[in-house]
Coordinates of C-alpha atoms and ligand atoms in Angstrom, one line a residue:
M215 CA -47.2 31.2 74.8
T216 CA -49.3 29.0 71.7
H217 CA -48.3 24.9 70.9
T218 CA -48.8 24.1 67.5
L219 CA -48.5 20.4 66.1
L220 CA -47.9 20.3 62.9
I221 CA -48.1 17.4 60.7
N222 CA -47.1 16.0 57.1
P223 CA -49.8 13.3 56.5
T224 CA -47.6 10.2 54.7
I225 CA -47.1 10.9 51.0
T226 CA -44.1 8.5 50.2
S227 CA -41.9 5.4 51.1
R228 CA -39.7 5.6 54.3
S229 CA -36.7 5.1 52.1
S230 CA -37.6 8.2 50.3
A231 CA -38.6 10.6 53.3
R232 CA -36.9 13.8 52.4
F233 CA -37.0 16.7 55.1
P234 CA -40.4 18.3 55.2
L235 CA -39.4 21.6 54.4
S236 CA -42.5 23.2 54.5
L237 CA -43.2 21.9 58.3
L238 CA -39.6 23.0 59.3
N239 CA -39.9 26.7 57.6
L240 CA -43.1 27.0 59.7
A241 CA -41.5 25.5 63.1
A242 CA -38.6 27.9 62.4
T243 CA -41.3 31.2 62.5
L244 CA -43.5 29.7 64.8
D245 CA -41.0 28.7 67.4
R246 CA -40.2 32.8 68.1
T247 CA -43.2 33.5 69.9
G248 CA -44.5 30.1 70.9
Q249 CA -43.7 26.3 70.7
S250 CA -44.1 23.6 67.7
R251 CA -44.0 19.9 67.5
I252 CA -43.5 18.3 64.2
I253 CA -44.9 14.7 63.3
D254 CA -43.8 13.1 59.9
G255 CA -46.1 10.8 58.0
N256 CA -43.0 9.6 56.1
V257 CA -41.2 8.5 59.3
D258 CA -43.5 7.6 61.7
R259 CA -46.0 5.4 59.8
D260 CA -48.6 5.2 62.1
V261 CA -49.2 8.9 61.9
V262 CA -53.2 9.1 63.0
N263 CA -52.4 7.4 66.4
E264 CA -49.1 9.3 66.8
T265 CA -51.2 12.0 66.6
L266 CA -53.6 11.4 68.9
R267 CA -50.7 10.2 71.0
A268 CA -49.3 13.5 70.9
M269 CA -52.5 15.5 71.8
E270 CA -53.6 13.1 74.5
G271 CA -50.0 14.0 76.4
D272 CA -50.1 17.7 75.6
R273 CA -52.4 20.4 74.9
F274 CA -52.1 22.4 71.5
D275 CA -53.9 25.1 70.0
A276 CA -54.2 24.8 66.9
V277 CA -53.1 21.6 64.5
G278 CA -51.4 22.1 60.8
I279 CA -51.6 20.0 58.3
S280 CA -49.7 19.8 55.0
V281 CA -51.4 18.8 52.1
M282 CA -50.1 18.3 48.5
G283 CA -53.0 17.0 46.2
G284 CA -52.8 13.4 44.5
P285 CA -51.3 10.7 46.9
Q286 CA -51.4 12.6 50.1
L287 CA -55.1 13.3 50.4
A288 CA -56.8 10.1 51.8
P289 CA -54.0 10.4 54.5
A290 CA -54.8 13.9 55.4
I291 CA -58.6 13.1 55.2
A292 CA -58.5 10.3 57.8
L293 CA -55.9 12.2 59.9
S294 CA -58.3 15.4 60.4
K295 CA -61.3 12.9 60.5
A296 CA -59.6 11.4 63.5
I297 CA -58.8 14.4 65.5
R298 CA -61.9 15.9 64.5
A299 CA -64.0 13.1 66.4
R300 CA -61.3 12.7 69.5
H301 CA -60.6 16.3 70.1
P302 CA -63.4 18.5 68.2
R303 CA -62.5 21.3 69.9
V304 CA -58.9 22.0 68.3
P305 CA -59.3 24.2 65.4
I306 CA -57.2 22.2 61.9
T307 CA -55.8 24.3 59.3
W308 CA -54.8 22.9 56.1
G309 CA -51.6 24.7 54.2
G310 CA -49.9 23.9 51.1
Y311 CA -50.4 22.9 47.4
F312 CA -53.8 21.3 47.6
P313 CA -55.7 24.2 49.6
T314 CA -53.8 26.8 48.1
L315 CA -55.3 25.6 44.2
N316 CA -58.7 23.7 46.0
T317 CA -59.3 26.5 48.3
E318 CA -63.1 26.4 48.2
A319 CA -63.1 22.5 48.2
A320 CA -61.0 22.0 51.6
L321 CA -63.1 24.8 53.3
A322 CA -66.3 22.8 52.1
A323 CA -64.6 19.7 54.4
P324 CA -66.2 19.5 57.9
Y325 CA -63.0 18.9 59.4
V326 CA -60.8 21.7 58.0
D327 CA -61.7 25.3 59.3
Y328 CA -59.0 27.1 58.0
A329 CA -57.0 27.3 54.3
I330 CA -53.4 29.3 54.5
R331 CA -53.1 30.4 50.6
G332 CA -49.2 30.1 49.6
Q333 CA -46.8 30.9 52.0
G334 CA -47.5 29.6 55.3
E335 CA -44.9 31.1 57.9
Q336 CA -46.5 34.9 58.6
T337 CA -50.1 34.0 57.8
F338 CA -49.8 30.5 60.5
S339 CA -48.2 32.9 63.0
E340 CA -50.9 35.0 62.8
L341 CA -53.5 32.8 62.7
V342 CA -52.1 31.1 66.0
A343 CA -51.9 34.0 67.8
A344 CA -55.1 34.7 67.2
L345 CA -56.8 31.3 68.0
G346 CA -54.8 31.7 71.4
K347 CA -56.1 35.0 72.3
A348 CA -59.8 34.2 72.2
A349 CA -62.7 31.4 71.8
V350 CA -64.1 33.5 68.5
P351 CA -60.7 34.9 67.7
D352 CA -60.7 37.6 65.0
V353 CA -59.2 36.6 61.9
A354 CA -60.4 39.3 59.2
A355 CA -57.2 41.0 58.9
I356 CA -54.7 38.2 58.3
A357 CA -54.2 38.2 54.6
G358 CA -53.2 34.7 52.9
L359 CA -56.3 33.0 55.3
S360 CA -59.4 31.9 54.1
W361 CA -62.1 30.3 56.5
K362 CA -65.8 30.2 57.2
H363 CA -68.5 32.5 58.8
G364 CA -71.8 31.9 59.0
G365 CA -71.8 28.8 56.7
A366 CA -70.2 31.3 53.8
I367 CA -66.2 30.6 53.1
V368 CA -64.3 34.0 53.5
H369 CA -60.8 34.6 51.3
N370 CA -59.1 37.7 53.2
A371 CA -56.8 39.5 51.1
P372 CA -53.8 37.3 49.6
R373 CA -50.2 37.6 51.2
H374 CA -47.1 38.9 49.4
F375 CA -44.0 36.2 49.1
T376 CA -41.4 37.5 51.5
Y377 CA -37.9 36.0 52.2
T378 CA -36.8 36.4 55.3
D379 CA -33.3 34.8 56.9
P380 CA -33.8 33.1 60.3
G381 CA -30.3 34.1 61.2
R382 CA -29.8 30.0 62.0
V383 CA -30.6 27.0 60.5
L384 CA -33.9 25.4 60.5
P385 CA -34.6 23.6 63.2
Y386 CA -33.9 20.2 61.6
D387 CA -33.3 18.7 64.9
K388 CA -37.6 18.8 65.8
L389 CA -37.3 15.8 63.3
G390 CA -35.2 13.7 65.9
D391 CA -32.2 12.6 64.3
P392 CA -31.8 14.4 61.0
R393 CA -29.6 12.3 60.0
R394 CA -32.3 9.6 58.9
Y395 CA -33.3 12.1 56.1
L396 CA -30.2 11.5 54.1
A397 CA -30.2 8.4 51.6
R398 CA -28.4 6.8 49.4
T399 CA -29.2 8.2 46.0
Y400 CA -27.2 8.8 42.7
L401 CA -25.4 11.8 43.7
G402 CA -23.6 10.5 46.8
R403 CA -24.4 8.1 49.9
R404 CA -25.6 10.6 52.2
T405 CA -27.8 13.0 49.7
V406 CA -29.7 16.1 51.6
A407 CA -32.9 17.9 50.4
H408 CA -32.7 21.8 50.4
Q409 CA -34.6 24.7 49.4
A410 CA -32.7 27.8 48.5
A411 CA -34.8 30.0 46.7
I412 CA -38.4 30.4 46.7
G413 CA -40.9 30.8 44.0
C414 CA -40.5 30.8 39.8
R415 CA -40.7 33.6 37.9
F416 CA -42.6 31.9 34.8
H417 CA -46.4 31.4 34.4
C418 CA -46.6 28.2 32.6
T419 CA -50.5 27.0 32.8
F420 CA -50.2 23.7 33.8
C421 CA -47.5 23.9 36.8
G422 CA -48.8 23.8 40.7
V423 CA -45.6 26.3 41.2
A424 CA -47.2 29.5 38.8
A425 CA -50.4 28.7 40.4
M426 CA -49.2 29.3 43.7
F427 CA -46.1 31.7 43.2
G428 CA -47.8 33.7 40.1
G429 CA -44.2 35.0 38.9
T430 CA -42.5 35.9 41.7
T431 CA -39.1 34.6 43.2
M432 CA -36.8 34.7 45.9
L433 CA -33.1 34.1 46.1
S434 CA -31.2 32.8 49.0
S435 CA -28.4 35.2 50.5
A436 CA -24.7 33.8 49.9
E437 CA -24.4 34.1 53.4
R438 CA -27.4 31.6 54.4
L439 CA -26.3 29.2 51.5
D440 CA -22.7 28.7 53.2
R441 CA -24.7 28.5 56.4
D442 CA -26.9 25.4 55.2
L443 CA -24.5 23.6 53.5
R444 CA -21.9 24.0 56.1
Y445 CA -24.7 22.1 58.6
F446 CA -25.1 19.9 55.9
K447 CA -21.9 18.7 55.6
H448 CA -19.9 19.2 59.1
E449 CA -22.5 18.6 61.2
L450 CA -25.0 15.8 59.3
G451 CA -22.5 14.6 57.2
A452 CA -24.4 15.2 54.2
D453 CA -21.8 14.5 51.1
S454 CA -24.2 15.8 48.2
V455 CA -27.5 18.2 47.5
Q456 CA -31.0 17.8 45.9
Y457 CA -32.3 21.2 45.5
F458 CA -36.1 21.5 45.8
D459 CA -35.4 25.2 44.4
N460 CA -38.4 25.7 41.8
N461 CA -36.2 26.6 39.1
F462 CA -32.8 26.9 40.1
F463 CA -31.1 29.0 37.6
D464 CA -31.9 32.9 38.0
R465 CA -30.7 35.5 36.6
E466 CA -26.8 34.6 36.3
E467 CA -25.5 38.0 38.2
D468 CA -27.5 36.7 41.1
M469 CA -26.4 33.3 40.6
I470 CA -23.0 33.8 40.9
P471 CA -22.3 34.5 44.4
L472 CA -24.4 31.1 45.4
L473 CA -22.3 29.1 42.6
E474 CA -19.2 30.5 44.3
V475 CA -20.3 29.1 47.5
M476 CA -21.6 26.1 46.2
A477 CA -18.2 25.3 44.2
R478 CA -16.4 26.2 47.3
H479 CA -18.3 23.3 49.2
E480 CA -18.1 20.9 46.2
L481 CA -21.4 18.8 47.2
P482 CA -22.3 16.8 44.3
W483 CA -26.4 18.6 43.4
W484 CA -29.1 17.8 41.4
C485 CA -31.6 20.6 40.7
F486 CA -34.9 21.9 38.3
A487 CA -33.8 23.9 35.7
R488 CA -34.7 25.4 32.3
S489 CA -33.2 25.0 28.7
D490 CA -33.0 28.6 27.4
A491 CA -31.3 29.4 31.2
L492 CA -28.7 26.8 30.5
L493 CA -27.8 28.1 27.1
K494 CA -27.5 31.8 28.5
L495 CA -25.2 31.1 30.8
S496 CA -21.5 32.5 30.2
D497 CA -18.0 30.0 30.5
H498 CA -17.9 32.1 33.8
A499 CA -20.7 30.7 35.5
W500 CA -20.4 26.8 33.9
K501 CA -17.2 26.6 35.2
L502 CA -18.7 27.8 38.9
V503 CA -21.5 25.4 37.6
R504 CA -18.6 22.4 36.9
K505 CA -16.5 23.2 40.0
S506 CA -19.4 22.7 42.3
K507 CA -20.4 19.5 40.7
L508 CA -23.9 19.6 39.5
R509 CA -24.7 16.1 38.4
M510 CA -28.0 16.3 37.0
A511 CA -30.6 19.1 35.8
Y512 CA -34.1 18.1 35.7
I513 CA -35.4 20.0 32.6
G514 CA -39.2 20.7 31.4
A515 CA -39.0 20.2 27.9
E516 CA -43.0 19.0 27.8
S517 CA -43.2 19.2 24.2
P518 CA -41.8 19.2 20.5
S519 CA -44.4 21.6 19.3
G520 CA -43.9 24.9 19.4
Q521 CA -47.0 25.7 18.9
M522 CA -48.3 23.6 22.5
L523 CA -45.3 25.6 24.2
K524 CA -46.6 28.5 23.0
E525 CA -50.1 27.3 24.6
I526 CA -49.2 26.6 27.9
R527 CA -46.7 29.7 28.3
K528 CA -43.5 27.5 28.7
G529 CA -41.4 30.2 27.3
T530 CA -38.7 27.6 25.9
R531 CA -38.4 25.8 22.4
P532 CA -37.8 22.8 21.6
D533 CA -34.8 23.5 19.7
Q534 CA -33.7 25.2 22.8
T535 CA -34.4 21.5 24.5
V536 CA -32.0 19.9 21.8
A537 CA -29.4 22.4 22.9
A538 CA -29.5 22.1 26.2
V539 CA -29.2 18.1 26.0
E540 CA -26.1 18.9 23.7
M541 CA -24.7 21.5 26.2
C542 CA -25.4 19.5 29.1
R543 CA -23.3 16.6 27.5
R544 CA -20.4 18.7 26.8
H545 CA -20.2 20.0 30.4
G546 CA -20.8 16.7 31.9
V547 CA -24.5 16.8 33.6
I548 CA -26.8 14.3 33.2
P549 CA -30.3 16.2 31.8
E550 CA -33.4 14.9 33.0
L551 CA -36.2 15.6 30.6
S552 CA -39.4 15.5 31.5
F553 CA -42.4 15.8 28.9
M554 CA -46.3 15.8 28.9
V555 CA -47.9 13.6 26.5
A556 CA -51.7 12.9 25.4
P557 CA -53.0 16.2 25.9
P558 CA -56.4 17.2 24.8
E559 CA -56.0 18.2 21.6
N560 CA -54.5 16.1 18.8
T561 CA -53.7 13.5 21.7
E562 CA -52.4 11.0 19.4
E563 CA -50.5 12.9 16.9
E564 CA -48.6 14.8 19.7
T565 CA -48.4 11.7 21.9
E566 CA -45.8 9.8 18.6
H567 CA -44.5 12.8 17.6
T568 CA -43.2 13.6 21.4
F569 CA -41.5 9.9 21.2
E570 CA -39.8 10.7 17.9
F571 CA -38.3 13.7 19.7
I572 CA -37.0 11.9 22.7
R573 CA -35.2 9.3 20.4
E574 CA -33.5 12.2 18.7
L575 CA -32.7 13.6 21.9
K576 CA -31.1 10.1 22.9
K577 CA -29.3 9.7 19.9
I578 CA -27.7 13.4 20.7
N579 CA -27.4 12.9 24.2
P580 CA -27.7 8.9 25.8
H581 CA -27.1 9.6 29.0
T582 CA -30.3 12.0 28.8
E583 CA -33.0 10.9 31.3
I584 CA -36.8 11.4 30.5
V585 CA -39.6 11.5 32.7
I586 CA -42.8 10.9 30.8
Y587 CA -46.2 12.5 32.5
V588 CA -49.6 13.3 30.8
Y589 CA -50.7 16.6 29.8
T590 CA -52.9 17.4 33.0
P591 CA -53.9 21.4 32.8
L592 CA -54.8 22.9 35.9
P593 CA -58.0 23.5 36.7
V594 CA -59.5 27.4 35.3
H595 CA -60.1 28.0 39.4
S596 CA -56.8 26.5 40.8
Q597 CA -54.7 29.0 38.7
H598 CA -53.2 32.7 39.7
E599 CA -55.6 34.9 39.6
K600 CA -52.7 37.0 38.0
D601 CA -52.7 34.4 35.5
R602 CA -56.7 33.8 35.1
A603 CA -57.8 36.7 33.6
K604 CA -55.0 37.1 30.8
R605 CA -55.2 33.8 28.7
P606 CA -59.0 31.6 29.6
S607 CA -58.8 28.0 29.2
A608 CA -60.5 25.9 26.4
P609 CA -62.8 23.9 28.2
L610 CA -61.8 20.0 28.2
F611 CA -63.7 17.1 27.0
D612 CA -63.7 13.5 28.2
L613 CA -64.2 10.6 25.8
N614 CA -67.9 11.4 25.5
G615 CA -67.7 14.6 24.5
E616 CA -68.7 15.9 27.8
Q617 CA -67.2 18.5 29.6
V618 CA -64.5 17.7 32.4
V619 CA -66.1 18.9 35.3
F620 CA -63.1 19.0 38.1
P621 CA -64.3 17.8 41.8
T622 CA -65.3 20.3 44.3
T623 CA -64.6 18.2 47.6
V624 CA -61.8 16.7 49.0
E625 CA -63.2 13.0 49.2
E626 CA -64.0 13.5 45.0
W627 CA -60.1 14.8 44.4
A628 CA -58.6 11.8 47.1
Q629 CA -61.1 9.4 44.3
P630 CA -58.1 7.0 42.3
Q631 CA -59.3 9.0 38.8
W632 CA -58.6 12.4 40.2
V633 CA -55.4 11.4 42.3
N634 CA -54.2 9.4 38.8
Y635 CA -54.8 13.4 37.1
T636 CA -52.6 15.1 39.8
C637 CA -50.0 13.1 39.6
H638 CA -50.3 13.5 35.6
A639 CA -50.9 9.9 34.9
D640 CA -54.6 9.7 33.5
A641 CA -56.7 12.5 31.7
P642 CA -60.1 11.9 31.1
W643 CA -59.8 12.3 27.2
L644 CA -57.7 8.9 27.3
T645 CA -58.6 6.0 25.4
D646 CA -57.7 2.8 26.3
R647 CA -55.5 2.3 23.7
M648 CA -53.9 5.7 23.9
R649 CA -53.3 4.7 27.5
Q650 CA -51.5 1.3 26.9
R651 CA -49.6 2.7 24.1
I652 CA -47.9 5.1 26.2
H653 CA -47.6 2.4 29.1
D654 CA -46.2 0.5 26.6
F655 CA -43.4 3.0 24.8
V656 CA -42.4 3.9 28.7
T657 CA -41.5 0.1 29.1
V658 CA -39.7 -0.4 26.7
L659 CA -37.9 3.1 26.4
R660 CA -36.9 2.4 30.4
C661 CA -35.9 -1.3 30.0
R662 CA -33.8 -0.1 27.2
Y663 CA -32.2 3.0 29.0
P664 CA -32.1 2.3 32.5
T665 CA -32.3 5.2 35.0
V666 CA -28.7 5.8 36.7
Q667 CA -31.1 7.2 39.6
D668 CA -31.7 3.3 40.7
M669 CA -29.7 2.3 43.2
R670 CA -30.9 -1.1 44.1
S671 CA -30.8 -3.1 40.4
P672 CA -27.7 -4.9 40.1
P673 CA -25.4 -3.3 37.1
W674 CA -26.5 -7.1 35.1
A675 CA -29.8 -7.3 35.7
K676 CA -29.7 -3.4 34.2
R677 CA -27.9 -5.0 31.1
A678 CA -29.9 -7.4 30.5
L679 CA -33.0 -5.6 30.2
S680 CA -31.1 -3.2 28.1
T681 CA -30.4 -5.7 26.1
A682 CA -33.8 -7.6 26.3
A683 CA -35.6 -4.0 24.8
S684 CA -33.0 -3.2 22.1
W685 CA -35.0 -4.7 19.2
R686 CA -38.4 -3.0 19.6
Y687 CA -36.8 0.1 20.8
R688 CA -34.7 0.0 17.5
F689 CA -37.8 -0.8 15.2
R690 CA -40.2 0.8 17.2
R691 CA -42.1 -2.4 18.3
Y692 CA -43.7 -0.8 21.6
D693 CA -46.7 -2.7 21.5
R694 CA -47.4 -5.4 24.0
P695 CA -44.0 -6.2 25.6
W696 CA -44.7 -8.9 27.6
E697 CA -41.5 -10.0 27.8
L698 CA -40.7 -6.8 29.6
N699 CA -42.8 -6.6 32.0
L700 CA -42.3 -10.0 33.0
A701 CA -38.5 -8.8 33.3
N702 CA -39.5 -5.8 35.4
R703 CA -41.4 -7.5 37.6
L704 CA -38.1 -9.0 38.8
V705 CA -36.0 -6.1 39.0
R706 CA -38.6 -3.3 39.8
L707 CA -36.6 -0.4 38.2
R708 CA -37.1 2.8 40.2
M709 CA -39.4 5.3 38.9
P710 CA -38.2 8.8 40.1
Q711 CA -41.7 10.3 38.9
V712 CA -43.2 8.4 41.9
S713 CA -40.4 8.3 44.6
G714 CA -38.2 11.9 43.7
L715 CA -34.6 11.3 43.3
Ligands
LIG143 C1 -40.4 17.3 47.9 C2 -41.2 17.7 46.7 C3 -42.6 16.0 46.8 C4 -42.0 14.6 47.7 C5 -42.6 15.0 48.9 C6 -42.4 16.1 50.0 C7 -43.6 15.7 51.3 N1 -44.0 16.3 51.8 O1 -42.5 14.6 52.2 C8 -42.2 13.9 46.9 C9 -41.6 12.9 46.0 C10 -42.8 12.5 47.5 C11 -43.5 14.3 46.1 C12 -44.5 13.9 45.0 C13 -45.5 14.1 44.5 N2 -45.4 15.6 43.8 CO1 -44.5 17.5 44.8 N3 -42.9 18.2 45.2 C14 -42.0 18.0 46.3 C15 -41.0 19.7 46.2 C16 -40.2 19.5 45.1 C17 -40.6 20.6 47.4 C18 -41.8 20.7 48.2 C19 -41.0 21.2 49.4 O2 -40.4 21.0 50.2 N4 -41.4 22.8 49.0 C20 -40.4 23.9 49.8 C21 -41.5 24.5 50.7 C22 -40.8 25.0 51.6 O3 -42.2 25.1 50.2 P1 -43.8 24.2 50.4 O4 -44.0 22.6 50.7 O5 -44.6 24.8 49.4 O6 -44.5 25.1 51.7 C23 -44.6 26.4 52.1 C24 -46.5 26.7 51.7 O7 -47.3 25.3 50.8 C25 -47.1 26.7 52.7 N5 -47.4 25.1 53.2 C26 -47.2 23.9 53.3 N6 -47.7 23.1 53.9 C27 -48.4 24.1 55.2 C28 -48.8 23.5 56.2 C29 -49.3 24.8 57.0 C30 -50.4 23.7 58.3 C31 -49.3 25.8 56.8 C32 -49.9 26.8 57.4 C33 -48.6 26.0 55.6 C34 -48.5 25.4 54.6 O8 -46.1 27.5 53.8 C35 -45.0 26.7 53.6 C36 -43.6 27.5 53.9 O9 -43.9 28.9 53.0 C37 -42.2 20.2 45.2 C38 -42.1 21.7 44.1 C39 -41.4 22.5 44.5 N7 -40.1 23.4 44.9 O10 -41.9 23.4 45.9 C40 -43.5 19.3 44.5 C41 -44.6 19.8 44.1 C42 -45.3 20.4 45.7 N8 -45.0 18.4 44.0 C43 -46.1 18.3 43.2 C44 -47.2 17.3 43.0 C45 -48.4 17.0 42.0 C46 -46.7 15.7 43.1 C47 -47.2 14.5 43.2 C48 -48.6 14.6 43.5 C49 -47.0 14.4 41.5 C50 -46.0 14.3 40.6 N9 -46.3 13.6 39.6 O11 -45.1 15.7 41.1 C51 -46.4 13.5 43.5 C52 -46.8 11.6 44.4 C53 -46.0 11.1 43.4 C54 -46.8 9.7 44.0 N10 -46.6 9.0 45.1 O12 -47.5 9.2 43.1 C55 -46.4 19.8 42.4 C56 -47.3 20.0 43.3 C57 -49.0 21.3 42.7 C58 -49.9 20.3 42.0 N11 -50.6 20.8 40.9 O13 -50.9 20.6 43.1 C59 -45.3 20.5 43.1 C60 -45.3 21.9 43.2 C61 -44.6 20.4 41.6 C62 -44.8 21.0 40.5 N12 -44.1 22.2 40.2 O14 -45.6 20.5 39.5 N13 -43.0 15.6 46.0

């Protein structure tokens, strides 16, 4: 019997912690042939000591750490170093978006022995089995695995994505009381996080999901979704669902059985969607969407420039964004639009154009929520191998005209400027003026239209902020909104782009 320790390093506040779905999926597979334990750093805040304590008490054949680029890297490094120092013989495996997109950098670290690329269930189970069998395990045939051999990094063949129904709900009870992951959100008093389908059909060049899945998607069966929703509703007492599906609305004929299940449960929900998919929905599908209580759809609008949308292979047009905003209004769904400003070319012009487009959308549907990111293209080495060859990306240049060189080590990726790059919060071609301009626009906009997702601030405070910001918004006087910055320090509106819903 193999014994595996699975860890999710801290990435968010305790109140924003949601089910660590990656680890739950891994545990469901590992537990078929062995045992596993989960430590979630979002809940167990002292994750290093908690891990070391667990390893003192039990013998583990392997440790698996889930790592997303950005703010999760520093805790993942500290944790891996602490495990290596105290238990040098226990192999450490990194899986998730960071090692998938930056495999070489992950394996360059002395405290990472194995990196799993893409979906982890099967690959990790095979690795753990091999580790349990021999002191020098034979891992050369394990698809989806990268490892070190004689000072070199070996990348085994890729593994194809599969969707297997475990026939039961995920092992949520491994997290202690799973109810502590239910949160009060805009959707309800006890919102649960769930992922029904995996992957995405599209190949957007900026998106980590395209880099991970390379245009593959697989939907849940209606039976499985029904089983999961029944468990959430009746066993955990959930009253609403946030779907993490990379792109919820796939082909309508495949979605109808799922929407029928959701319409029966009537649990208000949130999801990621595309404007073109929403516009294509039939009246029958919209009827189910309304009955199932879709409250908010997060749509990647990205840019008002058709040219830019083509370049990033988004596959949607700006007029579709406008039409989707209008359609959502008619159906009582709040569109939450994300934009990527300050691209490396025509940085200023594109950004101002986006601000004007946002104003237009707000006129059509004032309930539209806006999330603004800085456009930070993925490094070429991170793109999916199928896409890398198709459209060579233009080189990126910083403010001094020097070509941008991406980090090659984990420690460099954990530096503040690269954490900000991963979080789409900053880029090497941004001038201080541009950075300030974006910050000021966002301040005025989010004060003028406080997000409905903010459950903390009292309504009077939001109204006061909105009134204070209205003249600046109306006359486009975004620069240096000192009074709003001051007021924001007192009110502290929620930032969905940082904490999730
Ligand atoms: C939930 C979530 C979060 C949560 C935290 C989740 C947690 N770990 O506790 C929060 C809201 C905090 C978060 C934050 C961020 N996120 Co996030 N997040 C997601 C989301 C919506 C779902 C992840 C999930 O649970 N998927 C379901 C599970 C089953 O899939 P999975 O995680 O991929 O796991 C599988 C494999 O990756 C692998 N695997 C994963 N871990 C491990 C570990 C081992 C040992 C092994 C073997 C395998 C393995 O096997 C798993 C099972 O098949 C994804 C998008 C998506 N739908 O996937 C984005 C996503 C992962 N996030 C992303 C990013 C970039 C961020 C940010 C860093 C930046 C940002 N602006 O969004 C922020 C940080 C914000 C900050 N603090 O400042 C990107 C990552 C892509 C990239 N370029 O690196 C994604 C893909 C969104 C996107 N489209 O860009 N995020």
